[in-house]
Coordinates of C-alpha atoms in Angstrom, one line a residue:
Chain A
X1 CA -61.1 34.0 -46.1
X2 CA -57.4 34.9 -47.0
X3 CA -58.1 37.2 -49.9
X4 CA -60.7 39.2 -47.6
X5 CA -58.2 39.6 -44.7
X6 CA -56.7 42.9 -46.9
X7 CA -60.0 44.4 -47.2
X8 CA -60.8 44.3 -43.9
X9 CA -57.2 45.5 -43.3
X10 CA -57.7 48.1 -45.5
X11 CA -61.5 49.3 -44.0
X12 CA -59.9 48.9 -40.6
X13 CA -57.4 52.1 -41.8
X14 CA -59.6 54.0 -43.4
X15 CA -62.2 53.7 -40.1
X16 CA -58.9 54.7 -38.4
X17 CA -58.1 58.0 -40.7
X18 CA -61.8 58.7 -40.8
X19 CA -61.7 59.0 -36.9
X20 CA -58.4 60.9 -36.6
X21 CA -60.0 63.4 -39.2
X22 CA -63.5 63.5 -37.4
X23 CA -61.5 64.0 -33.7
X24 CA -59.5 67.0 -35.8
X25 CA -62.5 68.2 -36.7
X26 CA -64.1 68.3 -33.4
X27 CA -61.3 69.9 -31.9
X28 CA -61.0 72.6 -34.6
X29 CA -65.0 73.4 -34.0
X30 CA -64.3 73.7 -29.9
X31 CA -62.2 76.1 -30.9
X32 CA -64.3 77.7 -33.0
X33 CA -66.9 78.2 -30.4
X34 CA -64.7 78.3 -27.4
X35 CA -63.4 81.7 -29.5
X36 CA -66.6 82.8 -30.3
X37 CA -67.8 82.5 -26.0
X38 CA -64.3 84.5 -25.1
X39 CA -65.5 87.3 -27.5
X40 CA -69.0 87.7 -26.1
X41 CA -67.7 87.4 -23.0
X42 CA -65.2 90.4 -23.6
X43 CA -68.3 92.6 -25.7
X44 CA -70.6 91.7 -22.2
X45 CA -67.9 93.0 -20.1
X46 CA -67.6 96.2 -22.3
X47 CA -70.9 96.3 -22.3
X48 CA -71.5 96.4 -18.6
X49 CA -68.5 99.0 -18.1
X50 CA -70.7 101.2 -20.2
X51 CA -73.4 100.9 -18.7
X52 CA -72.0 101.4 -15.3
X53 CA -70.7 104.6 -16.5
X54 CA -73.9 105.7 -18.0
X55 CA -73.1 105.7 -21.5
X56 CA -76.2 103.6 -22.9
X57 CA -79.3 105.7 -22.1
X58 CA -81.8 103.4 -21.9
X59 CA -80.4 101.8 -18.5
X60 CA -79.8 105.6 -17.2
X61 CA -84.0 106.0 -15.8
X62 CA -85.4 102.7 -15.0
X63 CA -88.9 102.3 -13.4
X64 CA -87.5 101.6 -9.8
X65 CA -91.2 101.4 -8.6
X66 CA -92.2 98.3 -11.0
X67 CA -89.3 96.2 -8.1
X68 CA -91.2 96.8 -4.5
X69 CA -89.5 93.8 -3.1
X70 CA -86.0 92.2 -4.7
X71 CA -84.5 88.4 -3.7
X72 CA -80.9 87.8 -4.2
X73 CA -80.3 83.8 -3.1
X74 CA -76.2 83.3 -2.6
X75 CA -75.2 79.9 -2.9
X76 CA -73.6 79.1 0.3
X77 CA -69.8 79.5 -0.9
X78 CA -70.5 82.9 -2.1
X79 CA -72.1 84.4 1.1
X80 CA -69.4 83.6 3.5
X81 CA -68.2 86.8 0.9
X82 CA -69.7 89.4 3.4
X83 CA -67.4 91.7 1.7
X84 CA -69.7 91.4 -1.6
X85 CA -72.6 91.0 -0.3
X86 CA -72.2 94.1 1.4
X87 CA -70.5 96.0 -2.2
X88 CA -73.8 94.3 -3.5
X89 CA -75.9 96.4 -1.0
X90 CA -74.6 99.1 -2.0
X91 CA -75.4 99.2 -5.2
X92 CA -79.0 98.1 -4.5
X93 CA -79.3 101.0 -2.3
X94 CA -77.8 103.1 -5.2
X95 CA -80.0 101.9 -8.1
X96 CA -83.1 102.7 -5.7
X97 CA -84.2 99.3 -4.4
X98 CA -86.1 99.6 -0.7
X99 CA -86.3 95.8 -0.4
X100 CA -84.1 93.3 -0.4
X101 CA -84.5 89.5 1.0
X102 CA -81.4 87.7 1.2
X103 CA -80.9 84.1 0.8
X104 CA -78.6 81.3 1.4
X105 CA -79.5 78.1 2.7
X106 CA -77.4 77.5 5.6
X107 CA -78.6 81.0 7.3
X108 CA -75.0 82.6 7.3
X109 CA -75.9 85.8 6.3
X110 CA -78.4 85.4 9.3
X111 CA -75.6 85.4 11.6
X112 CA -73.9 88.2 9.8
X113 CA -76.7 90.5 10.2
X114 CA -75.8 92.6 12.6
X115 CA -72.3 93.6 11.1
X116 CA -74.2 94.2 7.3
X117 CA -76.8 96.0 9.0
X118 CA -73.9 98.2 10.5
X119 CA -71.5 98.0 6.9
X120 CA -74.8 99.7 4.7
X121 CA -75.5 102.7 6.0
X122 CA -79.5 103.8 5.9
X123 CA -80.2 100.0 5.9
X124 CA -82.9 98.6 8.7
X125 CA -83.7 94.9 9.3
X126 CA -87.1 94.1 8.0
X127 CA -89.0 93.1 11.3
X128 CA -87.8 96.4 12.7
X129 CA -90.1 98.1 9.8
X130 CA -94.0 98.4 9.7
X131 CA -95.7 97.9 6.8
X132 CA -96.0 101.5 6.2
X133 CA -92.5 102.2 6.3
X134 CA -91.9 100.0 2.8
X135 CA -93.6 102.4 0.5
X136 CA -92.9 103.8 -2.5
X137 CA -92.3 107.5 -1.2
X138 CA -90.0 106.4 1.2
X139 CA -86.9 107.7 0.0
X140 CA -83.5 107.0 2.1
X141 CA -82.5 103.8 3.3
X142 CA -83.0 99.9 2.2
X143 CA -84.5 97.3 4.3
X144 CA -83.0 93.7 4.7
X145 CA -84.7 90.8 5.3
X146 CA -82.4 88.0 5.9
X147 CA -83.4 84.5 5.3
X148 CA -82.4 80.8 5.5
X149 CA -83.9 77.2 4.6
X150 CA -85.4 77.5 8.0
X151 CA -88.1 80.0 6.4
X152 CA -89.2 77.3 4.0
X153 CA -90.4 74.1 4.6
X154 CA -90.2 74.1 8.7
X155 CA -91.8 77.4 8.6
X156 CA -95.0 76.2 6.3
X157 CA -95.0 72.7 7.9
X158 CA -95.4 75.2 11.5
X159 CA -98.1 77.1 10.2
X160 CA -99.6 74.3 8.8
X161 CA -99.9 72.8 12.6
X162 CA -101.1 76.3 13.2
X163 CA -103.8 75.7 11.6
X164 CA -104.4 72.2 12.4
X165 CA -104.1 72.8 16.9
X166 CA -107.3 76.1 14.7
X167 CA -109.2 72.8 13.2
X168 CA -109.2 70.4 16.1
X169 CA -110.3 73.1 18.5
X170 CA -113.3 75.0 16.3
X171 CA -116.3 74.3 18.3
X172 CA -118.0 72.3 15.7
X173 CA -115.7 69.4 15.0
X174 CA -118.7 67.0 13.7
X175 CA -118.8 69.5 10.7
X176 CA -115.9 69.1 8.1
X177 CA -114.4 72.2 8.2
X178 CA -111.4 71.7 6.7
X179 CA -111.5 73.7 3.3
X180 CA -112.5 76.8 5.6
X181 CA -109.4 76.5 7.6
X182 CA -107.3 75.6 5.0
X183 CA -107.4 78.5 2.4
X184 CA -104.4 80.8 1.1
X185 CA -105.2 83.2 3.1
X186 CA -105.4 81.3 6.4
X187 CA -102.0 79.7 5.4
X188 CA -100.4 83.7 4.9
X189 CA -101.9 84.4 8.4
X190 CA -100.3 81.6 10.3
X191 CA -97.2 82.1 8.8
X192 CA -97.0 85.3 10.3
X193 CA -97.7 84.4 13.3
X194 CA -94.6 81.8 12.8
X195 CA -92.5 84.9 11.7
X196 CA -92.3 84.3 8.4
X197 CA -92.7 87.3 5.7
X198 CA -95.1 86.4 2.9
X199 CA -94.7 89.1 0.2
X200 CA -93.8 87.7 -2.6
X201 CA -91.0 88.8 -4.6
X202 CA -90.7 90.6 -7.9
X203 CA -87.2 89.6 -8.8
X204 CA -84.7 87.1 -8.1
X205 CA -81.1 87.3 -8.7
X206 CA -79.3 84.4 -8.3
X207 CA -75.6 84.4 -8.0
X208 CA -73.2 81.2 -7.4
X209 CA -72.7 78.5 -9.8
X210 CA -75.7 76.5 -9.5
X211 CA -79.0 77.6 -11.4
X212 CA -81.9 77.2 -8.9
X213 CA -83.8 78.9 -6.1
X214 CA -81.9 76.6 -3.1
X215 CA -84.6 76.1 -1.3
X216 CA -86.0 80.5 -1.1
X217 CA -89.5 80.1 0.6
X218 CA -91.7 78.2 -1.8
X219 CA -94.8 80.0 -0.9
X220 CA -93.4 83.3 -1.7
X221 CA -92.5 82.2 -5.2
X222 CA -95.4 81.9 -7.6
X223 CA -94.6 84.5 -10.3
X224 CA -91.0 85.6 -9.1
X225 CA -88.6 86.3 -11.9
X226 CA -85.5 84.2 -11.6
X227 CA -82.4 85.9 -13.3
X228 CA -79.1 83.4 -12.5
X229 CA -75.9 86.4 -12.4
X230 CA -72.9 84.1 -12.4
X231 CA -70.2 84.9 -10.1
X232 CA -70.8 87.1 -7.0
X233 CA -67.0 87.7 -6.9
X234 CA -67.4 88.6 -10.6
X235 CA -70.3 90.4 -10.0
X236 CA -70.2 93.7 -12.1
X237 CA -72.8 96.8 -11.8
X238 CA -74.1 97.0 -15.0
X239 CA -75.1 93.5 -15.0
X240 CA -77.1 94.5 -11.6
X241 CA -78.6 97.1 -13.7
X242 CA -79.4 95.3 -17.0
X243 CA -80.8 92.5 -14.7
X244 CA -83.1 95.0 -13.4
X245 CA -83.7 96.9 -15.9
X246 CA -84.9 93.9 -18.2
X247 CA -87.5 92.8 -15.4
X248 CA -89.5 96.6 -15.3
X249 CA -89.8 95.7 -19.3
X250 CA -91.3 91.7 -18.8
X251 CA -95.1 91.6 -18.6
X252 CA -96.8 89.0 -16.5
X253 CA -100.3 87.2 -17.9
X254 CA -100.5 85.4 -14.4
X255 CA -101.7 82.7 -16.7
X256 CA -104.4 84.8 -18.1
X257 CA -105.2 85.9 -21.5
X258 CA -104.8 89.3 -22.3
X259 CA -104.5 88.6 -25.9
X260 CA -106.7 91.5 -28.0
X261 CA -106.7 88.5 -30.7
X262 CA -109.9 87.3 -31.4
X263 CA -110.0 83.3 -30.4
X264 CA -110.2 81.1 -33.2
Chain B
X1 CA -68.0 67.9 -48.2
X2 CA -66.9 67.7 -44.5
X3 CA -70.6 67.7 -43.1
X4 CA -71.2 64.7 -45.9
X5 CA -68.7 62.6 -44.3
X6 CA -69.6 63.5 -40.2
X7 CA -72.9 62.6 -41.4
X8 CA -71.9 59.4 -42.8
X9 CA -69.6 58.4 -40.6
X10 CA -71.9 59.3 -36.9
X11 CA -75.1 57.7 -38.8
X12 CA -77.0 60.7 -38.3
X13 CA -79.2 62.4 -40.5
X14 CA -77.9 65.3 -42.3
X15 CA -79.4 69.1 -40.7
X16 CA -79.0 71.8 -39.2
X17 CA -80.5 71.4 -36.2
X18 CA -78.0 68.3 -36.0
X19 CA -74.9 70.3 -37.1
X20 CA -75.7 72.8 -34.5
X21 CA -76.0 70.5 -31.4
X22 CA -72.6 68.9 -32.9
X23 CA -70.8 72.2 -32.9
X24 CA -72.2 72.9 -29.0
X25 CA -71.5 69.9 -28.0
X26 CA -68.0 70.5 -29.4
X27 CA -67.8 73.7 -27.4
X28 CA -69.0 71.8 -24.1
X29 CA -67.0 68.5 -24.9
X30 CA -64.7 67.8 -21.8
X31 CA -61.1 66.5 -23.1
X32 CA -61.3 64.4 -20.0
X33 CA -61.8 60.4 -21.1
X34 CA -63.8 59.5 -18.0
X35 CA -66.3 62.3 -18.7
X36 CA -66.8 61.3 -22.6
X37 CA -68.7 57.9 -23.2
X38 CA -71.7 56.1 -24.5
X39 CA -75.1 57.5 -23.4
X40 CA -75.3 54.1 -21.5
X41 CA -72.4 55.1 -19.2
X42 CA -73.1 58.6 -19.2
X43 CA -76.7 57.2 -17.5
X44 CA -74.7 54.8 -15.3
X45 CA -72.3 57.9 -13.8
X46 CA -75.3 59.5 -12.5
X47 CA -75.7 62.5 -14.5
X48 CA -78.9 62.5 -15.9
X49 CA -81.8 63.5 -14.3
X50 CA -84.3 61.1 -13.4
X51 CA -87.1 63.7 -13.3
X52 CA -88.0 66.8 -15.8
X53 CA -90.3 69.0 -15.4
X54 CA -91.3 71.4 -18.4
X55 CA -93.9 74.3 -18.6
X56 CA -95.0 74.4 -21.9
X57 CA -95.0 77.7 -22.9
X58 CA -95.1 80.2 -25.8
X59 CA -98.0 78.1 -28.0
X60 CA -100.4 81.5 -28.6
X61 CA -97.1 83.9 -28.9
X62 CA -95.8 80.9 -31.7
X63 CA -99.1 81.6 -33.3
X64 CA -99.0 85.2 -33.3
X65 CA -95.3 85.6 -35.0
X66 CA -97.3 83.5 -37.7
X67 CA -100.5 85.2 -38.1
X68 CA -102.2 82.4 -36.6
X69 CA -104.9 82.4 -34.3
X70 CA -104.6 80.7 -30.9
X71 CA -106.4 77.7 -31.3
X72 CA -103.9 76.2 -33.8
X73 CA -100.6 77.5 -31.5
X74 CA -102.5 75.0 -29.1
X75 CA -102.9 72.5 -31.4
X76 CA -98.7 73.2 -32.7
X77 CA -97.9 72.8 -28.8
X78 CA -100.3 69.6 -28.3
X79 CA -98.5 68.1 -31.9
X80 CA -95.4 68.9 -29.9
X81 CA -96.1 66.8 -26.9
X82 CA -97.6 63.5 -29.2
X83 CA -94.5 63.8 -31.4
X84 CA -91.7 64.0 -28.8
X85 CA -92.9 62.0 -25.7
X86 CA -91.2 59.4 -26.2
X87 CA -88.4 61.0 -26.6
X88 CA -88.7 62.8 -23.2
X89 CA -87.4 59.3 -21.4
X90 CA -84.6 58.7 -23.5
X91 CA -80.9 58.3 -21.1
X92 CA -82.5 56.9 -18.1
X93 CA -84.8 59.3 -17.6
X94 CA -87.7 58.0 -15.5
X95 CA -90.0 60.9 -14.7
X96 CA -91.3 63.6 -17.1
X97 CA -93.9 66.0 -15.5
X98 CA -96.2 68.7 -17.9
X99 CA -97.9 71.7 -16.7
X100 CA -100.5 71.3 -19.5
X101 CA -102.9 73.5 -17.7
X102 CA -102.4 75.8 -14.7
X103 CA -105.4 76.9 -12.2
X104 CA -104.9 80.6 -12.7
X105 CA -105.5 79.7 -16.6
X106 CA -108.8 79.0 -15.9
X107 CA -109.1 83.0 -16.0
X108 CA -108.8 82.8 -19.9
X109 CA -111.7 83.0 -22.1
X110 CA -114.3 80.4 -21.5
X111 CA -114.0 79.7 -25.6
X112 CA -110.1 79.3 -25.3
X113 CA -110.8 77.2 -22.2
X114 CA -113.3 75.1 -23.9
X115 CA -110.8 74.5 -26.8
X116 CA -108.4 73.1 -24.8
X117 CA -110.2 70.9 -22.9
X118 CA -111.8 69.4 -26.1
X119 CA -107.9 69.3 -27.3
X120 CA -106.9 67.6 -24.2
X121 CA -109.7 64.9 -25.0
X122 CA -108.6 64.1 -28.3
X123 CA -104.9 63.6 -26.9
X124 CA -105.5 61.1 -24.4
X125 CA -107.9 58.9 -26.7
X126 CA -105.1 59.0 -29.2
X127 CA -102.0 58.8 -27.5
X128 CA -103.2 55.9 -24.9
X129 CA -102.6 53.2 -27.6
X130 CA -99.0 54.8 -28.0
X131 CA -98.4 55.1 -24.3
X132 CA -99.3 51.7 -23.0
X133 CA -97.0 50.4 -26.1
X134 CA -94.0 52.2 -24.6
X135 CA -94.8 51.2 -21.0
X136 CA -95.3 54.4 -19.7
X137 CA -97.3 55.4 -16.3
X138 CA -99.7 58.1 -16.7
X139 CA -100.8 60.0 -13.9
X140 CA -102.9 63.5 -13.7
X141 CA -102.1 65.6 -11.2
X142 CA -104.4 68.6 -9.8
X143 CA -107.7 69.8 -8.9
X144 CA -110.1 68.1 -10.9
X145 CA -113.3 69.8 -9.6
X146 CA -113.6 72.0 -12.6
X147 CA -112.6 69.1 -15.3
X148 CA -115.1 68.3 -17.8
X149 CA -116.5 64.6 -17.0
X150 CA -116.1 63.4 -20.3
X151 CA -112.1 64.2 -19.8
X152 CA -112.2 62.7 -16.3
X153 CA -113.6 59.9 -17.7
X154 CA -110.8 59.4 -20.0
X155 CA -108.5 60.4 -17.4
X156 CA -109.4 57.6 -14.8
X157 CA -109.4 54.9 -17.5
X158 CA -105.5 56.5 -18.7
X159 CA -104.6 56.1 -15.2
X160 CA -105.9 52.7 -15.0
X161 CA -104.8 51.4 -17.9
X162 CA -101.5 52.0 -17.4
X163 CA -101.1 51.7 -13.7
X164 CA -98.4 48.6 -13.5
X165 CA -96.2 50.4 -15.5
X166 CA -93.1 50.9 -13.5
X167 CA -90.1 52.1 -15.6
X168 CA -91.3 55.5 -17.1
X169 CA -93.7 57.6 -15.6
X170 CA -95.6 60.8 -17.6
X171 CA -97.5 63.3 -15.2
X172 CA -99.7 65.6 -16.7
X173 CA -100.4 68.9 -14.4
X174 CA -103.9 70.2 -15.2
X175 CA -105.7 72.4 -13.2
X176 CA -102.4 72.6 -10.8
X177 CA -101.7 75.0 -8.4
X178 CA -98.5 74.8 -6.3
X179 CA -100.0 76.9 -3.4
X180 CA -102.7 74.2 -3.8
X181 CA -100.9 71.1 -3.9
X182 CA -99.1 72.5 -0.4
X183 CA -102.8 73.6 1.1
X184 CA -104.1 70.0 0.3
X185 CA -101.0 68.0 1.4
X186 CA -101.4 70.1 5.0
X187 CA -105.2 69.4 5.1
X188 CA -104.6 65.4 4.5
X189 CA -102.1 65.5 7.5
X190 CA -104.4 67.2 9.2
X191 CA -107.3 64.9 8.5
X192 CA -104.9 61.8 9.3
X193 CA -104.2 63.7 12.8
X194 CA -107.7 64.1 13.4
X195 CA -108.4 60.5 13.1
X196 CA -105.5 59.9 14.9
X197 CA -103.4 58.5 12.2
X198 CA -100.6 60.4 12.9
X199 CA -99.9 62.8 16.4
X200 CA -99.4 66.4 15.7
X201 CA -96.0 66.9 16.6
X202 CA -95.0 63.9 14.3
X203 CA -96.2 66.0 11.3
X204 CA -92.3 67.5 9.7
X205 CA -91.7 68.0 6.1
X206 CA -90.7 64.4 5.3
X207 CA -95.1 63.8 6.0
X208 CA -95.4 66.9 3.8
X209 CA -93.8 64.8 0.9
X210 CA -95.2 62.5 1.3
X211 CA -98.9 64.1 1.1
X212 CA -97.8 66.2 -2.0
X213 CA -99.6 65.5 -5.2
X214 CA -96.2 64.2 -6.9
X215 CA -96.0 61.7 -4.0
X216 CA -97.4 59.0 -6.9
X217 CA -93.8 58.8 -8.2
X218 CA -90.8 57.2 -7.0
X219 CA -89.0 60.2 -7.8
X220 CA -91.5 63.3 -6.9
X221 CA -88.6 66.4 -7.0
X222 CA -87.3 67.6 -10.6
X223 CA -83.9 67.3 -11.1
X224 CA -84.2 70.0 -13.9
X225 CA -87.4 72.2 -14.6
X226 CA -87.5 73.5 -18.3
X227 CA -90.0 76.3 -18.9
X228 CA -89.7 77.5 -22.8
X229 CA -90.8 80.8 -24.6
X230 CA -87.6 82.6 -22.3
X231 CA -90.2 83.8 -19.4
X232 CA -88.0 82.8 -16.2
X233 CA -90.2 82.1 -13.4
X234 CA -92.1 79.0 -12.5
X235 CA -95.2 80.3 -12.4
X236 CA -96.9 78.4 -9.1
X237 CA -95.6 75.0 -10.6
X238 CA -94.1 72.9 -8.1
X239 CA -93.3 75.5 -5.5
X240 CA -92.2 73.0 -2.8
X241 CA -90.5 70.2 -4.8
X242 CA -88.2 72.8 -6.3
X243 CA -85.8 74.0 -4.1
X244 CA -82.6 72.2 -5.5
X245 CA -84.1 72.2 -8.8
X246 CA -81.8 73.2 -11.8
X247 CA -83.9 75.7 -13.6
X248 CA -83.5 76.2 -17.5
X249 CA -85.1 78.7 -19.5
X250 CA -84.9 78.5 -23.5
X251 CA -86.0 80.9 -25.8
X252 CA -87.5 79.0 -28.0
X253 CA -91.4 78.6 -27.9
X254 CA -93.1 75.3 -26.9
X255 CA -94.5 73.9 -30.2
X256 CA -91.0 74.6 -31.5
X257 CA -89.4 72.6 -28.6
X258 CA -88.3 69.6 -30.3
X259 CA -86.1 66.8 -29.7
X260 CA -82.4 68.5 -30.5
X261 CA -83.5 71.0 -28.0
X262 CA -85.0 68.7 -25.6
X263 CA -81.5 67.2 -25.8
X264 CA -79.8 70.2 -25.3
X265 CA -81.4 70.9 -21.9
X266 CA -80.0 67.4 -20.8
X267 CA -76.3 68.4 -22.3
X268 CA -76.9 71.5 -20.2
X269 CA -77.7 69.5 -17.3
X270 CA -75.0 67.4 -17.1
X271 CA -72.3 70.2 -16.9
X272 CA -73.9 71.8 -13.8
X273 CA -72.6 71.3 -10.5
X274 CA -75.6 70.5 -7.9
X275 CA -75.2 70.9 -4.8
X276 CA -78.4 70.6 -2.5
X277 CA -77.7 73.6 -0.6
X278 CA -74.5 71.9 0.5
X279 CA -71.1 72.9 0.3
X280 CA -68.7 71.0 -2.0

């Protein structure tokens, strides 16, 4: 027993060295790739500064038309920013959106309406709009749609008595009628009688820290392009533009094949 | 020299793949003591998900970059799944949900379609053995009125089989709709209300849930939805259960999507903040 003590003495050291050296190591590599984020950081900040000033031709036309209806969700710490939200607007209106729906899940920006309405000039709240008035030749001006949590699940679980008070009055109850009531379609109508908006958005710019939709209307959300933007007090111009730019090149199979391959 | 002796020391086999998800988890490594630990108290602080979701995407585009045709991206996606599923509840994890096979893809050609369904077949008569060993719960979500019998056959006797199985739970979306999944949870509330299960006024979005097709797991809303090939939308996969879903979108394609990157995803997970709409 005595003669091994030294061994393990000795293996003890060496397990002791060999983890000193491997925690070395691992800090050396963090630094390494902590250096390596700082500089992509600083060539994507260049990069948007460029392209805010129009020196990258390829983000100086972008096919404005391909976005007919744009979501930006705010995490509820960033929209208390109106300031931003507003700046953000701006730019929209600038780049050529006509639609925007805007997002956070408490409904702040609901209760802020009035004053963004008033800080974006040319800008009109959605349900003050006919359909006609969100085309694609009309040329000034944004419209805002402003919506909250509220416009998710309560809203679909309201149409959905909509359409239940619609079942238990038709005039043939003995008949099961229930896939006839209960179609897409008859789900979209109801929730516009709630209120709700059912156009489905083309893009979806997320800003705040957290990488998910928050609760956005699920219905409205089947093929929506979800870009996550970081910061909205970081939030730079030629990121907007590379965001958007990006989406009018992404093609959509809406789970279809459109392969010319020949199947095998 | 120095990758010799990391690999000796950390017991892990020696690659890149390895080496890379040591150097990012380097980069990611908090110096904090309470945040380091074994995978067993990482699990116990509450930072894993107990429910992924993943949309297996980018089998025909992995097939194209190799001048392959589509049915054997399918069959590199399906190899994918068999190889790695066990994998998938590793940390705690109880829930992993597939979107094998969409509604809207039923608008592919009827060969293609065909294929798959065949494919499907094949996986579930030789991946059962495998599944009941681990002590996993299989459960098929979806439509099912456009399902070949022969795979609904298998399907019922999967479900069956494996039914007592309470730890680890593997749903399998096929012919899944999200719009359709919130259209049928309404018409079963609407169904108990005409029988007077339920009064109308009682129906709210906790019934909703509760009607949802995911209602057959303990834990129906993904903590973290992974959809691969880079495409960043969820495509009509759980619409409703999704809200404070942490959404991650890899570029790698599906049949590529192995077990380093699975755990990469998780990593990724467990530095984000969640919220749930609240504020911190």
């Amino acid at each position: 027993m005595d003669s091994n003590e030294p061994m393990l003495l000795l293996s003890s050291r060496i397990g002791q060295i060999g983890d000193l050296g491997l925690d070395l190591l691992w800090r050396f590599l963090h630094i390494v790739v902590s250096l390596f984020h700082i500089v992509s950081g600083i060539f994507e900040a260049i990069q948007s500064y460029a392209i805010s000033l129009g020196l990258i031709q390829k983000y100086s036309s972008i096919d404005i038309e391909k976005l007919r209806c744009l979501a930006v969700v705010l995490d509820i710490e960033v929209a208390r920013d109106v300031a931003k939200v507003v700046e953000l607007l701006q730019w929209l209106k600038t780049i050529g959106v006509k639609q925007v729906g805007l997002f956070d899940s408490q409904g702040l920006l609901k209760k802020s309406k009035d004053m963004i309405l008033e800080m974006v000039p040319g800008s009109m709240l959605l349900q003050e709009t006919g359909e006609k008035d969100i085309s694609p030749d009309r040329k000034e001006g944004i419209v805002i749609e402003f919506i909250s949590s509220s416009d998710n699940k309560e809203a679909v679980v309201k149409a959905a008595n909509i359409l239940l008070q619609r079942q238990l009055k038709t005039s043939h109850p003995e008949k099961d009628e229930g896939d006839n009531v209960f179609t897409e379609s008859h789900l979209n109508e109801a929730l516009r009688v709630v209120g709700e908006n059912v156009h489905v958005p083309d893009l979806m710019l997320v800003y705040g820290p957290v990488r998910s939709h928050l609760g956005f209307p699920a219905w409205r959300l089947r093929y929506t392009e979800i870009v996550h933007m970081g910061s909205l007090k970081y939030m730079r111009y030629g990121s907007l533009l590379k965001a958007i730019h990006k989406f009018t090149g992404v093609r959509q199979n809406y789970g279809k094949s459109f392969s010319p391959l020949t199947w095998i | 020299m120095p990758c010799l002796f990391v690999s000796w020391r950390l017991r892990v086999p020696l690659s890149i793949t390895n080496i890379r998800r040591f150097i990012k988890t380097a980069a990611s490594q908090c110096n904090d003591k309470e945040e380091s630990g074994t995978t067993g108290e990482k699990e116990k602080g509450g930072r894993m998900p107990k429910h992924v979701a993943i949309i297996l995407d980018g089998n025909r585009r992995w097939a194209e970059k190799r001048g392959l045709g589509p049915s054997q991206g399918q069959e590199a996606g399906a190899r994918t799944v068999m190889e790695n599923v066990k994998d998938y509840f590793s940390m705690g994890i109880n829930t992993v949900s597939l979107f094998a096979f969409s509604t809207e893809n039923w608008g592919r050609p009827g060969d293609e379609v065909k294929y798959i369904m065949d494919m499907f077949e094949k996986i579930v008569k030789s991946e059962m053995p495998n599944l009941r060993r681990y002590g996993v719960k299989v459960s098929v979500i979806g439509k099912r009125t456009n399902i070949p019998e022969p795979l609904l056959h298998l399907i019922g006797e999967a479900e069956e089989a494996t039914k007592n199985n309470k730890e680890k739970q593997l749903i399998v979306a096929l012919d899944y709709s999200g719009k359709f999944d919130i259209l049928q949870a309404c018409k079963s509330l609407a169904e108990m209300a005409k029988n007077g299960l339920i009064n109308v006024e009682d129906i709210d979005e906790n019934l909703m849930d509760k009607e949802l097709m995911t209602s057959c797991s303990e834990f129906p809303n993904p903590d973290l939805l992974i959809r691969t090939s880079g495409e960043q939308r969820i495509s009509n996969f759980y619409l409703w259960q999704s809200a404070y879903t942490e959404l991650y979108f890899p570029s790698v394609l599906w049949p590529d999507f192995g077990g380093a990157e699975y755990f990469e995803a998780l990593d990724w997970y467990q530095k984000r903040q969640r919220r749930f709409g609240l504020r911190v």
